CSV table of C-alpha atoms in Angstrom, one decimal:
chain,number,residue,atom,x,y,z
A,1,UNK,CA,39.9,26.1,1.0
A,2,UNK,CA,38.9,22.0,0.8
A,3,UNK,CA,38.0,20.2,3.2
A,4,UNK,CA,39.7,16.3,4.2
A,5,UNK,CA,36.7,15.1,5.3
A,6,UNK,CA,36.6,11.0,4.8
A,7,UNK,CA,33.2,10.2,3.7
A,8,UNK,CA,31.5,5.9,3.3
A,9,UNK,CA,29.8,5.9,-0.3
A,10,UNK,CA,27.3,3.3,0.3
A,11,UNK,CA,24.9,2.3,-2.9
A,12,UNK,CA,21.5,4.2,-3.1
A,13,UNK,CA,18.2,2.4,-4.5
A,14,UNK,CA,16.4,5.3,-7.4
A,15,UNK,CA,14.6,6.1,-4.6
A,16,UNK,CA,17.8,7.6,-2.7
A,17,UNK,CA,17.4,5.3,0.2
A,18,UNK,CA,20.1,3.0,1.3
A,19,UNK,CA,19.2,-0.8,0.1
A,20,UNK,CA,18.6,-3.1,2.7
A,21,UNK,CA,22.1,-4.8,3.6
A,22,UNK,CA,21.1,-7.7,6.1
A,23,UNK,CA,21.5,-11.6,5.3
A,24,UNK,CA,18.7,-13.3,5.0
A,25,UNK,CA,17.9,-16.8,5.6
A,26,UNK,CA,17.0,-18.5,2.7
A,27,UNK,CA,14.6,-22.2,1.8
A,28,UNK,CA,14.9,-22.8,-1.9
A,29,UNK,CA,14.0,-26.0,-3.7
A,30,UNK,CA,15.6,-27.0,-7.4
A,31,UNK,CA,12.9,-26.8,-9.9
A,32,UNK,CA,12.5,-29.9,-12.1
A,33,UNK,CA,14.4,-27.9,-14.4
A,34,UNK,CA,17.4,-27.0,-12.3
A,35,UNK,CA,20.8,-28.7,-10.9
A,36,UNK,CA,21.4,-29.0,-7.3
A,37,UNK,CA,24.1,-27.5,-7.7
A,38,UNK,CA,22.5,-24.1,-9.0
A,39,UNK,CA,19.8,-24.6,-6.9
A,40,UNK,CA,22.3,-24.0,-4.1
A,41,UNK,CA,24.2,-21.4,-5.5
A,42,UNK,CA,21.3,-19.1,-6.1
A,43,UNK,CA,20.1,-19.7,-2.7
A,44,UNK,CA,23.6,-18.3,-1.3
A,45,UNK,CA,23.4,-15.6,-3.9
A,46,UNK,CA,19.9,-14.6,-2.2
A,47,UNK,CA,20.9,-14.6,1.4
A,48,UNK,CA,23.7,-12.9,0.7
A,49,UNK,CA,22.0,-10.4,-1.8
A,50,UNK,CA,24.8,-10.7,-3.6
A,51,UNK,CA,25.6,-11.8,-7.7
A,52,UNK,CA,25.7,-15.9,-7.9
A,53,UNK,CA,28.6,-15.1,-10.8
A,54,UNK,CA,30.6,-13.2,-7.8
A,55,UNK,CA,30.7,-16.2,-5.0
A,56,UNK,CA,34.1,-17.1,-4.5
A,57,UNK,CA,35.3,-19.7,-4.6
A,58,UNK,CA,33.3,-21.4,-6.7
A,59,UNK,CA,30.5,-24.0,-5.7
A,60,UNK,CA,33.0,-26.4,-7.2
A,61,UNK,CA,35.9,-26.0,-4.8
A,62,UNK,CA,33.8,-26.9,-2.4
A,63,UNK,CA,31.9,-29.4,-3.2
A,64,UNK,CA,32.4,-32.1,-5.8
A,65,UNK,CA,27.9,-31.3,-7.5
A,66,UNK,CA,28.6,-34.4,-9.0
A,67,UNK,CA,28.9,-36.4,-6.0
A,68,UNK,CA,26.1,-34.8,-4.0
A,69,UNK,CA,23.7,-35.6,-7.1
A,70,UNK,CA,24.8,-38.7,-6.9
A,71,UNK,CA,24.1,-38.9,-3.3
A,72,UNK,CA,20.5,-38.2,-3.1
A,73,UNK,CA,20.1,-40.4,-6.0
A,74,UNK,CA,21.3,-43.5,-5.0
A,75,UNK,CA,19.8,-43.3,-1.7
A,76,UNK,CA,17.5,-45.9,-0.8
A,77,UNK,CA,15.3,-43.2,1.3
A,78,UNK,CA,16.3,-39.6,0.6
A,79,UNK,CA,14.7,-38.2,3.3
A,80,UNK,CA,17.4,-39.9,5.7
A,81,UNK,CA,19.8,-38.0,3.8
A,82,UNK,CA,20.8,-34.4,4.2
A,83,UNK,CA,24.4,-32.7,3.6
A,84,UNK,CA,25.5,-29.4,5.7
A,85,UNK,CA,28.3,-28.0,5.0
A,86,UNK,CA,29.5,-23.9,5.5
A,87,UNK,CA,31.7,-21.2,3.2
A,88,UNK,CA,30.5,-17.9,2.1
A,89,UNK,CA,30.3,-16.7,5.4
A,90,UNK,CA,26.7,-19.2,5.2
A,91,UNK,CA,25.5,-22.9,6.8
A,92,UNK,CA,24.3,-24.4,3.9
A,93,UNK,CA,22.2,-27.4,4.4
A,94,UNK,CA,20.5,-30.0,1.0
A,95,UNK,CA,17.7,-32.5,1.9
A,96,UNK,CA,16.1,-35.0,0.0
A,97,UNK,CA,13.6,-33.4,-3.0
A,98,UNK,CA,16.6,-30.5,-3.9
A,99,UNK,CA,16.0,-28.5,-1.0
A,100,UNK,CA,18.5,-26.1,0.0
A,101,UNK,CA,18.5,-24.1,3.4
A,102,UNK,CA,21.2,-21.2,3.9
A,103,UNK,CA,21.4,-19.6,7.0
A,104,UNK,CA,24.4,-16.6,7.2
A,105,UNK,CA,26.7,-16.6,10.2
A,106,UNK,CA,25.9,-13.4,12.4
């Protein structure tokens, strides 16, 4: 005899405990060494816990980096300038000095 029973798989940690699945608000700010652009990207990845290569559409799509480089460059006081825009499912919000704040919609 089998049974039809319709079991969720959801991932374990080696511990056998299920991961932690909430969003998280995340503060991230680029490194010297790091675009705006990534710096942005990794911050989604994080409050999403998900894999920056996975995140669909693509940073690109939905922003032009260039233009928001560009933006706190040329500005004659960056800290009068911030961008917010939402996709992911996130608010995302850059201020002056690379910082990036994500916040997930509930």
């Amino acid at each position: 005899m089998t049974s039809d029973t319709n079991s969720t798989m959801m991932p374990t940690s080696a511990t056998g405990q299920q991961p932690d699945l909430r969003r998280t608000t995340v503060s991230r700010t680029a490194t010297a060494n790091e675009q705006l652009s990534t710096t942005i990207v990794l911050a989604v990845a994080e409050a999403l816990d998900a894999d920056p290569v996975d995140l669909s559409p693509a940073l690109f799509d939905v922003v032009d980096p260039d233009a928001l480089d560009s933006l706190f460059a040329s500005a004659s006081d960056p800290s009068d300038v911030a961008v917010q825009f939402s996709e992911w499912g996130c608010s995302i919000t850059v201020f002056d000095g690379g910082r990036v704040h994500v916040t997930p919609d509930e």
